[in-house]
PDB file of C-alpha atoms in Angstrom:
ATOM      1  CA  UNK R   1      93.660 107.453 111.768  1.00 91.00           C
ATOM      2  CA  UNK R   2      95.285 106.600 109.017  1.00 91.00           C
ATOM      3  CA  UNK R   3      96.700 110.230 107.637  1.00 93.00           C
ATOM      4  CA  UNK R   4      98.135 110.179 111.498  1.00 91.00           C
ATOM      5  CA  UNK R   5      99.932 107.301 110.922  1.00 90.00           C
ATOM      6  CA  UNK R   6     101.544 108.841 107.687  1.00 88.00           C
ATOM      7  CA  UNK R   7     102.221 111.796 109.671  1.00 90.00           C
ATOM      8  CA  UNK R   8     103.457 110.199 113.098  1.00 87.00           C
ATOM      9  CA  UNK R   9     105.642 107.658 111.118  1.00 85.00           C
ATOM     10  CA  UNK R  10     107.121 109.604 108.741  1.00 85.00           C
ATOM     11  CA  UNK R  11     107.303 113.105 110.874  1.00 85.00           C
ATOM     12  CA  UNK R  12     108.555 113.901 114.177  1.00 83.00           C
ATOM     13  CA  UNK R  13     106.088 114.209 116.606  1.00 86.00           C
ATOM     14  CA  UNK R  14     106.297 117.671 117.754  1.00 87.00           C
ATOM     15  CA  UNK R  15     106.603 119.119 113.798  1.00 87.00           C
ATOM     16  CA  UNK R  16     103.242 117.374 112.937  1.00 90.00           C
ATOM     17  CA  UNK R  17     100.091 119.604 112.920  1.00 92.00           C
ATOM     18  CA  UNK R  18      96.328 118.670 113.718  1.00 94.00           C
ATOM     19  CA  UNK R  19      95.763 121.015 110.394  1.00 93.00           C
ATOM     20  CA  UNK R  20      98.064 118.373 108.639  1.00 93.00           C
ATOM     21  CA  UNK R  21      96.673 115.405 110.052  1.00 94.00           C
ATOM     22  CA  UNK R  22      92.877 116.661 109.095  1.00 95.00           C
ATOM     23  CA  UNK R  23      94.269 117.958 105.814  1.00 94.00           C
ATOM     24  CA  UNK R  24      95.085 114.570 104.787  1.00 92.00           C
ATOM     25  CA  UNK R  25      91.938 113.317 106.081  1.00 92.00           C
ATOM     26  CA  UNK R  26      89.532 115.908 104.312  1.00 94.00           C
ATOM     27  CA  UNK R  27      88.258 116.689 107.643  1.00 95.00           C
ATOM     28  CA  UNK R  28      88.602 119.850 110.061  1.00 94.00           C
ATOM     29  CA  UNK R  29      91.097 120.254 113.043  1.00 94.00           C
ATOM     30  CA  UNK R  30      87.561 120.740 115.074  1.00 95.00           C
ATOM     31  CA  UNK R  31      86.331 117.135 113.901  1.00 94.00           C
ATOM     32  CA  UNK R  32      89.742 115.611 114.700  1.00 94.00           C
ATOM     33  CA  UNK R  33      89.581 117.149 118.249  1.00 95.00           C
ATOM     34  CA  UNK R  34      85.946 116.449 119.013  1.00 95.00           C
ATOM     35  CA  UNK R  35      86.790 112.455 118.089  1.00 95.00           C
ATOM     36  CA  UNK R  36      90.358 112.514 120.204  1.00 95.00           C
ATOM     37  CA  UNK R  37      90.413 115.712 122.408  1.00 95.00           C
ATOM     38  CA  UNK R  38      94.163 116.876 121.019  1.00 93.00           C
ATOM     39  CA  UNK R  39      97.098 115.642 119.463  1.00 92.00           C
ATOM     40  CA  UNK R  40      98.624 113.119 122.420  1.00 91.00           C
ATOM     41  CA  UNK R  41      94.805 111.864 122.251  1.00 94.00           C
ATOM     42  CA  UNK R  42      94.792 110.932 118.701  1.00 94.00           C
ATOM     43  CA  UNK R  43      98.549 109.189 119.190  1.00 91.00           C
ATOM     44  CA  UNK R  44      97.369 107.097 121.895  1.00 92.00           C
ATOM     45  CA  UNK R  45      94.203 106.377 119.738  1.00 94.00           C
ATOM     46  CA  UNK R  46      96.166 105.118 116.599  1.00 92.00           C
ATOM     47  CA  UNK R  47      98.226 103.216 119.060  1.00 90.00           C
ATOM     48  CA  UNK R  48      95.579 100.954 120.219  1.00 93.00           C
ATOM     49  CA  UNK R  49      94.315 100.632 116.906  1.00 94.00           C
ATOM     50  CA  UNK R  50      97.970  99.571 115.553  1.00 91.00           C
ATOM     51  CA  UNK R  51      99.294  97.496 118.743  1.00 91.00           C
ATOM     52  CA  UNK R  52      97.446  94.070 117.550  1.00 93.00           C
ATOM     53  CA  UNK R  53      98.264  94.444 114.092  1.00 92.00           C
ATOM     54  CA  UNK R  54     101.803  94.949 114.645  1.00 90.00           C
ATOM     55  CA  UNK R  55     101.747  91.816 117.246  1.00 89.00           C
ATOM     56  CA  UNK R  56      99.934  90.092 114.690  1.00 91.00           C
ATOM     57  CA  UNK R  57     102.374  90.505 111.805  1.00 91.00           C
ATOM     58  CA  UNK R  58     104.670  88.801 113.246  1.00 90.00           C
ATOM     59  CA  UNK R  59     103.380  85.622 114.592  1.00 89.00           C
ATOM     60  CA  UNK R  60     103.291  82.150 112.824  1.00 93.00           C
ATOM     61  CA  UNK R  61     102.048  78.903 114.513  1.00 88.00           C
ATOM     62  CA  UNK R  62     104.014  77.673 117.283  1.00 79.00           C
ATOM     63  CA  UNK R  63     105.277  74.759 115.427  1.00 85.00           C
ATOM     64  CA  UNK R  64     106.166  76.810 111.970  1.00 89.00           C
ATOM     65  CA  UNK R  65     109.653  76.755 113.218  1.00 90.00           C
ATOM     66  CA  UNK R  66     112.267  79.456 113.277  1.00 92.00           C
ATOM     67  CA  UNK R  67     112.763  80.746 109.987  1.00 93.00           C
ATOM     68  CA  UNK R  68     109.091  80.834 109.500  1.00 95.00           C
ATOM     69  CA  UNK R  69     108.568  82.798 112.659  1.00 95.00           C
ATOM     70  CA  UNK R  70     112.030  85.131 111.152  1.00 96.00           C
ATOM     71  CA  UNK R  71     110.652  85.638 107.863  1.00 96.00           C
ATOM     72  CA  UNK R  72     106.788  86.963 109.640  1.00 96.00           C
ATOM     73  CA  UNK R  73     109.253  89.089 111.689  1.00 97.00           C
ATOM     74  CA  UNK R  74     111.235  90.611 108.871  1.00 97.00           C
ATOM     75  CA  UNK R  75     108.115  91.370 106.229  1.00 97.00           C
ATOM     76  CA  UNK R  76     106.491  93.280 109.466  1.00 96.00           C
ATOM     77  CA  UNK R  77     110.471  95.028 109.303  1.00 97.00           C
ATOM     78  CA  UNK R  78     109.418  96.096 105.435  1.00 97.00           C
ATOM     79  CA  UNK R  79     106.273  97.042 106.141  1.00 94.00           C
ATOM     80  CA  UNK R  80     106.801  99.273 109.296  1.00 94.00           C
ATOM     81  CA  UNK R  81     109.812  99.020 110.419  1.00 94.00           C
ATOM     82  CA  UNK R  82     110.793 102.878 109.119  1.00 93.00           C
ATOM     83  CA  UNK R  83     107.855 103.870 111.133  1.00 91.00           C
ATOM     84  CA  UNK R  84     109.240 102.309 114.490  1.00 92.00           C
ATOM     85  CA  UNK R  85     112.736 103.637 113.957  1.00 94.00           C
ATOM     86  CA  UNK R  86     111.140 107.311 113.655  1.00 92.00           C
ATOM     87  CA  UNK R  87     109.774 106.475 116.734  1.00 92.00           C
ATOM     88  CA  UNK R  88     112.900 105.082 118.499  1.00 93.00           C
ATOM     89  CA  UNK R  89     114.553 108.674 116.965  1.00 92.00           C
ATOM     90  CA  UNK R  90     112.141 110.306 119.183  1.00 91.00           C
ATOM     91  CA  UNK R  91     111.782 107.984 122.486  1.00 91.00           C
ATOM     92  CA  UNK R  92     113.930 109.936 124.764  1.00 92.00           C
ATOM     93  CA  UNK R  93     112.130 113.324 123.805  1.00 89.00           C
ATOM     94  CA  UNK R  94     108.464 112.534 124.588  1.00 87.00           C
ATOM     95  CA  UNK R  95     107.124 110.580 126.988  1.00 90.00           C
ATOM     96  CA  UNK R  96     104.222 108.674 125.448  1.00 89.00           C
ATOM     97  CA  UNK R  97     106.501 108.173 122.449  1.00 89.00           C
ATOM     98  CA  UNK R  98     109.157 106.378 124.685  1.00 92.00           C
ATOM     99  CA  UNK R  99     106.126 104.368 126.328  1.00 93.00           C
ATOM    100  CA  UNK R 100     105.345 103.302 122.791  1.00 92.00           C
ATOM    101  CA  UNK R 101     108.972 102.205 122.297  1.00 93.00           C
ATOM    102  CA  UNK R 102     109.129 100.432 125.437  1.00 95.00           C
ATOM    103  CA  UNK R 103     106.296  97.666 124.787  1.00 94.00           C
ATOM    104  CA  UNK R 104     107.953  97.172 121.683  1.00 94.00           C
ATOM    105  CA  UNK R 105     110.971  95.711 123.493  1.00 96.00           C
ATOM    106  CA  UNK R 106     108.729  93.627 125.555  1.00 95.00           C
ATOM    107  CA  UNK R 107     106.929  92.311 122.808  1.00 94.00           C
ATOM    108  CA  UNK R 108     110.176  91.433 120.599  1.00 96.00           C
ATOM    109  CA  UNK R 109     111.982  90.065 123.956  1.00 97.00           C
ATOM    110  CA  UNK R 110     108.831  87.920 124.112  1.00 95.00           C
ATOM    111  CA  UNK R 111     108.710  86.962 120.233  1.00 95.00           C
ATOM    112  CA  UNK R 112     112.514  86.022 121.049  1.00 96.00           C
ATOM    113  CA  UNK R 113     111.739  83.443 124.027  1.00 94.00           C
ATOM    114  CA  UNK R 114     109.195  82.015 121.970  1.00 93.00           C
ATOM    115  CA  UNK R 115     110.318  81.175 118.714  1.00 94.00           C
ATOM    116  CA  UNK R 116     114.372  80.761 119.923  1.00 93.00           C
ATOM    117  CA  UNK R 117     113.643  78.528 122.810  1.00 91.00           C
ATOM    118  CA  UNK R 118     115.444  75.774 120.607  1.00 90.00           C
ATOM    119  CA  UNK R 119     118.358  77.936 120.604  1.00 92.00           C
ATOM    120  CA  UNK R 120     117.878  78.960 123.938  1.00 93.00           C
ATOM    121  CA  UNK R 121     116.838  75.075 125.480  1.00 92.00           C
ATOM    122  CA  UNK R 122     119.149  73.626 128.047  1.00 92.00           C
ATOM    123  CA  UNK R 123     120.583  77.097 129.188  1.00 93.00           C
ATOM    124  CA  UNK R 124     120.347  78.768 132.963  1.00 94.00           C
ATOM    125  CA  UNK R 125     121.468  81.560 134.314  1.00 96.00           C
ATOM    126  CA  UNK R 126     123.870  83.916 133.112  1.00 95.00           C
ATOM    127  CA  UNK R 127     124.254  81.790 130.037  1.00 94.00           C
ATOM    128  CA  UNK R 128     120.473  81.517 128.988  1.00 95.00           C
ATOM    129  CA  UNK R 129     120.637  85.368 129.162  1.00 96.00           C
ATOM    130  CA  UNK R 130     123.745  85.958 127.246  1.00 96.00           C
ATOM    131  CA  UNK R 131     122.069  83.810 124.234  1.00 96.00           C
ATOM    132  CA  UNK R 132     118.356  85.424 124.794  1.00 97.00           C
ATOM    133  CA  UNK R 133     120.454  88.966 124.270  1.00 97.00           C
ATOM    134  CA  UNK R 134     122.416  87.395 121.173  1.00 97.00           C
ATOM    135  CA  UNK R 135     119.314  86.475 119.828  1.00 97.00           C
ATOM    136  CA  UNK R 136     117.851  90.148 120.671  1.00 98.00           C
ATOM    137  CA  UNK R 137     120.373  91.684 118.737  1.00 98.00           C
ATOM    138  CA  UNK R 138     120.238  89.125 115.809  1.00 98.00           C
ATOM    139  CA  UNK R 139     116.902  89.457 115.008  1.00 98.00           C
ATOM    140  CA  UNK R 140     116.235  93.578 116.166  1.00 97.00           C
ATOM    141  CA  UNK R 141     114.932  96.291 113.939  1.00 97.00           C
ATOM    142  CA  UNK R 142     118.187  98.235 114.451  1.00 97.00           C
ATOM    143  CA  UNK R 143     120.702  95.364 112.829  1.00 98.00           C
ATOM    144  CA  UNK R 144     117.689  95.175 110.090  1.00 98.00           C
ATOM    145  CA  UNK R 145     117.742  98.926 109.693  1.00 98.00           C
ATOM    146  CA  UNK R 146     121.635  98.387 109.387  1.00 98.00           C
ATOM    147  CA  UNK R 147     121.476  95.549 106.937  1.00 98.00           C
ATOM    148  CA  UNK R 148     118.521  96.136 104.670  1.00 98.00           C
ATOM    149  CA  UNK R 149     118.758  99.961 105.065  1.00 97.00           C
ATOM    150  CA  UNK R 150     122.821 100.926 105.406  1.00 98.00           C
ATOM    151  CA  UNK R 151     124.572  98.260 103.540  1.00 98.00           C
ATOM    152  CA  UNK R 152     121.194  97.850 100.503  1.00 98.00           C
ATOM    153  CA  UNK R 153     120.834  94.323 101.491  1.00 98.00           C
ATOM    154  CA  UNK R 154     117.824  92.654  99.747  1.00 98.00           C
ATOM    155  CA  UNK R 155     115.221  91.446 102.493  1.00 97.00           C
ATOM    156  CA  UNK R 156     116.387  87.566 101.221  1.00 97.00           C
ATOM    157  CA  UNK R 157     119.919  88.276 101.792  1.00 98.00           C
ATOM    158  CA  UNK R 158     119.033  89.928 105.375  1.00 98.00           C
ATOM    159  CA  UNK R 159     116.852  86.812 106.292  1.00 97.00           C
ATOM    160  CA  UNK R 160     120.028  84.710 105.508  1.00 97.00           C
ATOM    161  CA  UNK R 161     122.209  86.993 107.695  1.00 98.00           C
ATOM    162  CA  UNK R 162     120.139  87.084 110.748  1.00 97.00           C
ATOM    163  CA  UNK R 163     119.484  83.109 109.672  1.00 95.00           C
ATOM    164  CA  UNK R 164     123.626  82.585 110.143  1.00 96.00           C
ATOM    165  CA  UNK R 165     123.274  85.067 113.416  1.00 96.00           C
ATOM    166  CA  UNK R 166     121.172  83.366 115.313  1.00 95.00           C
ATOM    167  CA  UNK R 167     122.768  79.293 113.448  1.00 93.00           C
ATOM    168  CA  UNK R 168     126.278  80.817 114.936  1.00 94.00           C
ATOM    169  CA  UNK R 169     124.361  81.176 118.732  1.00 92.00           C
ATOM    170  CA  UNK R 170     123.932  77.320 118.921  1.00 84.00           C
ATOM    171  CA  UNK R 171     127.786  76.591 119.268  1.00 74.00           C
ATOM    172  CA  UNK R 172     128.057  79.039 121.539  1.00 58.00           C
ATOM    173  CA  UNK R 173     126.183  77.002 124.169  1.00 51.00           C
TER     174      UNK R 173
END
């Protein structure tokens, strides 16, 4: 499992091999198929294994506050967030891949609700959605990937960044 998440996070999908995947696990391709069946098999396998972790990384307490909550949100950014955007590179060409991609959203709209409802208190409608998307953006792996990754940004300078972001929101209520 964990030579196929080398592979799958650093390798497009379709160009990784079983023969790889067992190569870096000092196994055979027959012992990798007998324990997942095939390649999609051994994705979905090292999906359930990584889903809580990844959920887990970036939750604090509900009362740590927002830049608490931002901070758990950008170290899981350092630590995986190259991973995910190989996989967003490759959501629209495979199926299980865009799946994959999909319950990300969910779970970062959710993170969002959670620990911006300050930000997001005392809005309806059209309004509360506008700021829940603001606050998408602010804090998504993309405008990391753009800060930390395209402009060289040191993670303390992108925390302060995505920290005036989502400050800038409140006026806009």
């Amino acid at each position: 499992m964990d030579a196929a998440l080398v592979a799958f996070g650093h390798q497009l999908f379709d160009r990784e091999t079983l023969q790889s995947i067992a190569d870096g696990s000092g196994v055979t391709v027959q012992t990798v198929i007998r324990r997942f069946g095939s390649k999609d098999g051994l994705f979905q396998a090292l999906v359930e294994r990584e889903r809580p972790r990844i959920v887990a990384a970036r939750e604090v307490a509900e009362d740590a506050g927002l830049p608490a909550a931002l901070e758990a949100l950008l170290n899981h950014y350092e630590e995986d967030g190259d991973m995910v955007l190989n996989f967003l590179a490759q959501e629209h060409l495979l199926e299980h891949v865009g799946v994959v991609v999909e319950y990300g959203r969910h779970v970062h709209r959710e993170w969002v609700e959670r620990h911006c409802r300050i930000l997001l208190a005392g809005t309806t409608g059209a309004e509360r959605q506008r700021l829940l998307h603001a606050a998408i953006v602010a804090t998504d792996l993309s405008t990391w990937k753009l800060l930390r990754r395209d402009l060289g940004l040191q993670p303390a300078e992108v925390m302060a960044v995505m920290n005036k972001i989502l400050n800038s929101l409140k006026g806009d209520k």
